[in-house]
CSV table of C-alpha atoms in Angstrom, one decimal:
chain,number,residue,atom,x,y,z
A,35,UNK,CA,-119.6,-77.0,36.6
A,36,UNK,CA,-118.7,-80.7,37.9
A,37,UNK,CA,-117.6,-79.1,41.2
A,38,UNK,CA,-120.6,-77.3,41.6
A,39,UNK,CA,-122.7,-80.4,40.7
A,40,UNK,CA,-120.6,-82.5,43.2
A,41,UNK,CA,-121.6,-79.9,46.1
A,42,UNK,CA,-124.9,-80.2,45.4
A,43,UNK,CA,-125.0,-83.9,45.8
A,44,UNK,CA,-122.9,-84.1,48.6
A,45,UNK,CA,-125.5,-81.3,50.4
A,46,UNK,CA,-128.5,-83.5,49.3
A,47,UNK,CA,-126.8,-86.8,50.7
A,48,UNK,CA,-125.5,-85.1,54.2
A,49,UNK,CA,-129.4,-83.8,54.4
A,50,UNK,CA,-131.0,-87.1,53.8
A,51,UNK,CA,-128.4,-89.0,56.0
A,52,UNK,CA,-129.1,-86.4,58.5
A,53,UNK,CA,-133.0,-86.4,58.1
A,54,UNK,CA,-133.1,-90.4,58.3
A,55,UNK,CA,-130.8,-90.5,61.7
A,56,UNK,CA,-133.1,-87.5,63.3
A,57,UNK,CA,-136.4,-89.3,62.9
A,58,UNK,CA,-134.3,-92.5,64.0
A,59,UNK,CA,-133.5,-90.7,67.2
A,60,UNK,CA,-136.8,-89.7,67.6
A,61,UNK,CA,-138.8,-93.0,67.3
A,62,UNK,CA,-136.3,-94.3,70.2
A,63,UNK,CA,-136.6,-91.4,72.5
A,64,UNK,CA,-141.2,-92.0,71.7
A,65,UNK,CA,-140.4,-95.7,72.1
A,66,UNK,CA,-138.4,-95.0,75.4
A,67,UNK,CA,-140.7,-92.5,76.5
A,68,UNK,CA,-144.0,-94.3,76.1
A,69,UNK,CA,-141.9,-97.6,77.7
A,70,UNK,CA,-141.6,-95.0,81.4
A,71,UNK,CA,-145.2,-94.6,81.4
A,72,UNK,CA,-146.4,-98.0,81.1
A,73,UNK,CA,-147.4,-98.5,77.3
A,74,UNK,CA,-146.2,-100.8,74.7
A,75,UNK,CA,-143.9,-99.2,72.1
A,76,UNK,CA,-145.0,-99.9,69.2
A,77,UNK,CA,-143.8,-103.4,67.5
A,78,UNK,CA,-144.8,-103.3,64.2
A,79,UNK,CA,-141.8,-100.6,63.5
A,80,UNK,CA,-138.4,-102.4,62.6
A,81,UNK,CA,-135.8,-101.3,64.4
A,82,UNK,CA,-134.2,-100.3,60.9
A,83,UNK,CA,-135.3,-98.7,58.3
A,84,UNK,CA,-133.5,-98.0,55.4
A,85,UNK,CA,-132.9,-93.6,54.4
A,86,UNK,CA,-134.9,-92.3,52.2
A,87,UNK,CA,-134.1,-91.2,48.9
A,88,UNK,CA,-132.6,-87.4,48.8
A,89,UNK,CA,-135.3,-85.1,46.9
A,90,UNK,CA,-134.6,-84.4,43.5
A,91,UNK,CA,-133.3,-81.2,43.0
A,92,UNK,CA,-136.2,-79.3,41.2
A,93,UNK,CA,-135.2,-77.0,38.3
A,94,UNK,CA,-131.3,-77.9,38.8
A,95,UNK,CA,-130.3,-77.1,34.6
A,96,UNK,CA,-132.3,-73.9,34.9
A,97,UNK,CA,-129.7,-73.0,37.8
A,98,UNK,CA,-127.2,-74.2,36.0
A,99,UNK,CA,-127.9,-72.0,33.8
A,100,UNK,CA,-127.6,-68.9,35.3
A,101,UNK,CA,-125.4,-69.5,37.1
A,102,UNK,CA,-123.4,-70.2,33.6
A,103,UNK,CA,-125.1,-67.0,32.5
A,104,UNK,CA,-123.2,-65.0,35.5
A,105,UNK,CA,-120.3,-66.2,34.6
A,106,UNK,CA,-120.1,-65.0,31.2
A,107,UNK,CA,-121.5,-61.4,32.7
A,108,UNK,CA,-118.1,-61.5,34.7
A,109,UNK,CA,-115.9,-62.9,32.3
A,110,UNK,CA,-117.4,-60.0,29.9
A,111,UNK,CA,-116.7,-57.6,33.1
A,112,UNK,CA,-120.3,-56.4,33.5
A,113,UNK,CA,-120.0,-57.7,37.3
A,114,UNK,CA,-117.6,-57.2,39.7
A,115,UNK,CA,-116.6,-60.5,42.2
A,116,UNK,CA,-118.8,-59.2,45.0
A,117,UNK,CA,-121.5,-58.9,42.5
A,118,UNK,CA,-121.1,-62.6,41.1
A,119,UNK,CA,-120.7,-64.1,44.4
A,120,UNK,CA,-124.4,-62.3,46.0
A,121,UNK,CA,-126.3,-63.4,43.0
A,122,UNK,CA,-124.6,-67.3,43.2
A,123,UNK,CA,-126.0,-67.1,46.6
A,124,UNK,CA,-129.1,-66.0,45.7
A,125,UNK,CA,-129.4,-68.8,42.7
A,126,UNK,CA,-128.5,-71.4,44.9
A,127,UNK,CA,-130.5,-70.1,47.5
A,128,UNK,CA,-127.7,-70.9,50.3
């Protein structure tokens, strides 16, 4: 389970570096924008801002869970691979 904890905070840190750098791109392009037609961007913003905190992951050990539960279903042989691999998707809604 450490590697699937490990994806899920890498995900979670790409999102919110990604998140932080799109609504940086888009206070410029306003800022640039409202600079062509003749009003003051605004001043009060910084021109940095630090990211955001990624979002907890809500109801992470219930997915763990499961998805420990689904494994024992195919170590037992109650689902096949294909099987296993839909309902991971499913659980970790990717």
């Amino acid at each position: 389970m450490p590697g699937l904890l490990r994806g899920v905070a890498r995900t979670a840190v790409v999102a919110g570096t990604a998140t932080a750098v799109s609504n940086r791109v888009s206070r410029r392009q306003q800022g640039r924008w409202a600079a062509q037609q003749g009003y003051d961007a605004p001043a009060a913003q910084p021109a940095y801002q630090a990211a955001p905190p990624p979002p907890a992951a809500p109801d992470m050990t219930s997915k763990i869970e499961q998805l420990k539960q689904l494994g024992d279903l195919k170590e037992q042989g109650v689902l096949t691979q294909a099987e296993f691999e839909e309902q991971k998707r499913v659980i970790l809604g990717s």
